[in-house]
């Protein structure tokens, strides 16, 4: 099992529930701009962060989640300027000791490793940019060594079809 990561659903409820119900995972992380009542299912079952379009003040702007050998830093990204650079987000990851950073805001699906930290933007379920279909991602831990955690990131379109040109296998710091 793994962690399902989504972002920028901008008011979608039925589609978010379909995605959440489609996969058996340990956790679901939503990286903000959900734009609906966060106490409503399926959002009440997720770890949420507030995005720039969310109005509820009770949802934090960042969260940390420990899962298996991963320390995940979760934010929307607007407070870190992710549309122009990941540098500030990288500094925050270093401050928190995270080896995975999940974020949204740009609506552009992407993932890659920088200095042993995985940076993952699952894209948008509502308004994709830089890619032709709405996307989300699943992170699975595939192995551990004394110095590294190996993960696989798989992207899917909103219908649950694998998006092979995104994702991959990565080695992260412990």
XYZ file of C-alpha atoms in Angstrom:
174
model
C 0.000 0.000 0.000
C 1.035 3.596 -0.273
C -0.021 7.206 -0.020
C -2.377 8.857 -2.482
C -1.537 12.513 -3.175
C -3.905 14.951 -4.867
C -4.251 18.694 -5.139
C -6.198 21.546 -6.639
C -9.588 19.849 -6.958
C -11.313 23.269 -6.752
C -14.768 22.202 -5.594
C -14.934 18.714 -7.081
C -16.482 16.241 -4.646
C -17.777 13.298 -6.685
C -14.531 13.006 -8.663
C -12.375 13.249 -5.522
C -14.444 10.504 -3.896
C -14.060 8.326 -6.994
C -10.280 8.739 -6.882
C -10.164 8.037 -3.131
C -12.367 4.943 -3.480
C -10.428 3.587 -6.456
C -7.231 2.781 -4.529
C -6.447 0.958 -1.303
C -3.884 3.163 0.419
C -2.690 3.898 3.938
C -3.185 7.665 3.705
C -4.609 10.318 1.438
C -2.951 13.736 1.335
C -4.657 16.700 -0.322
C -2.321 19.610 -1.032
C -4.908 22.372 -0.926
C -7.421 24.280 -2.998
C -10.109 21.724 -2.213
C -12.568 24.662 -1.979
C -15.366 22.800 -0.167
C -16.337 22.043 3.422
C -13.343 20.160 4.800
C -15.570 18.304 7.273
C -17.477 16.687 4.402
C -16.500 13.242 3.117
C -14.220 12.351 1.476
C -12.191 15.377 2.634
C -12.771 14.634 6.320
C -10.845 11.376 5.828
C -7.775 13.097 4.347
C -4.791 14.993 5.656
C -5.423 18.470 4.278
C -3.533 21.720 3.943
C -5.111 25.046 3.102
C -4.452 26.560 -0.305
C -4.800 30.136 -1.496
C -8.404 29.470 -2.639
C -9.523 27.769 0.593
C -11.342 29.938 3.113
C -11.355 27.784 6.239
C -8.834 28.947 8.812
C -8.988 25.697 10.825
C -7.012 23.784 8.193
C -3.244 24.455 8.520
C -1.084 25.735 5.676
C 1.448 22.945 6.235
C 1.529 19.478 7.773
C 4.129 16.840 8.524
C 3.272 13.166 8.230
C 5.424 10.202 9.178
C 4.738 7.079 7.173
C 7.001 4.062 7.269
C 10.503 5.473 6.631
C 9.283 8.719 5.100
C 8.898 12.121 6.708
C 6.518 14.018 4.452
C 6.202 17.802 4.402
C 2.896 18.877 2.876
C 1.907 22.375 1.780
C -0.007 24.032 -1.027
C 3.016 25.936 -2.263
C 1.700 29.464 -2.722
C 3.499 30.646 0.420
C 6.773 29.272 -0.978
C 6.631 30.744 -4.481
C 6.573 27.344 -6.208
C 5.489 28.794 -9.544
C 8.898 30.430 -9.934
C 11.285 28.242 -7.910
C 11.397 25.347 -5.457
C 14.291 26.906 -3.528
C 12.243 28.210 -0.587
C 10.375 24.903 -0.424
C 13.709 23.079 -0.411
C 14.929 25.212 2.499
C 11.744 24.376 4.430
C 12.229 20.674 3.713
C 15.768 20.909 5.083
C 14.486 22.718 8.206
C 11.894 20.018 8.888
C 14.105 17.042 8.005
C 11.637 15.856 5.364
C 12.665 13.392 2.688
C 9.404 13.906 0.749
C 7.702 17.210 -0.082
C 4.207 17.216 -1.581
C 2.685 20.428 -2.882
C 0.331 21.849 -5.496
C -0.614 25.382 -6.573
C 0.937 25.343 -10.060
C -1.401 22.577 -11.353
C 1.628 21.132 -13.177
C 2.325 17.442 -12.394
C 5.984 16.826 -11.645
C 8.339 14.872 -9.427
C 12.054 14.647 -8.949
C 14.746 14.288 -6.330
C 17.055 17.063 -5.198
C 19.723 16.265 -2.570
C 17.857 13.147 -1.431
C 14.462 14.858 -1.103
C 11.536 13.930 -3.346
C 9.520 16.917 -4.575
C 6.093 15.829 -5.813
C 3.338 17.914 -7.342
C 0.450 15.585 -8.260
C -1.052 18.091 -10.697
C -4.668 19.192 -10.590
C -7.864 17.158 -10.611
C -9.793 20.167 -11.924
C -7.655 22.401 -14.145
C -4.420 20.778 -15.350
C -1.609 22.930 -16.668
C 1.370 21.733 -18.633
C -0.317 18.360 -19.120
C -3.354 17.330 -21.114
C -5.373 15.506 -18.416
C -6.128 15.929 -14.693
C -3.749 13.863 -12.541
C -2.978 12.546 -9.072
C -0.162 10.371 -7.722
C 0.570 7.427 -5.447
C 3.837 7.057 -3.511
C 4.915 3.558 -2.467
C 7.938 2.664 -0.364
C 9.736 -0.171 -2.166
C 12.848 -0.725 -0.065
C 15.090 0.536 2.682
C 18.839 0.458 3.175
C 20.827 1.958 6.048
C 21.308 5.155 4.019
C 18.328 5.338 1.657
C 14.609 4.833 1.224
C 13.482 3.702 -2.208
C 10.102 4.818 -3.493
C 8.017 4.493 -6.623
C 5.815 7.378 -7.712
C 2.967 6.477 -10.059
C 0.749 9.077 -11.702
C -2.810 8.443 -12.840
C -5.328 10.380 -14.856
C -8.683 11.235 -13.296
C -10.163 7.972 -14.641
C -7.486 5.873 -12.921
C -5.414 5.087 -16.000
C -1.645 5.062 -15.410
C 0.248 8.025 -16.871
C 3.512 6.352 -17.842
C 5.396 9.501 -18.873
C 5.265 10.817 -15.303
C 6.713 9.332 -12.112
C 9.419 6.765 -11.614
C 11.672 5.109 -9.049
C 13.659 7.258 -6.641
C 16.205 6.866 -3.866
C 15.764 9.263 -0.927
C 17.822 10.116 2.126
C 16.965 8.542 5.474
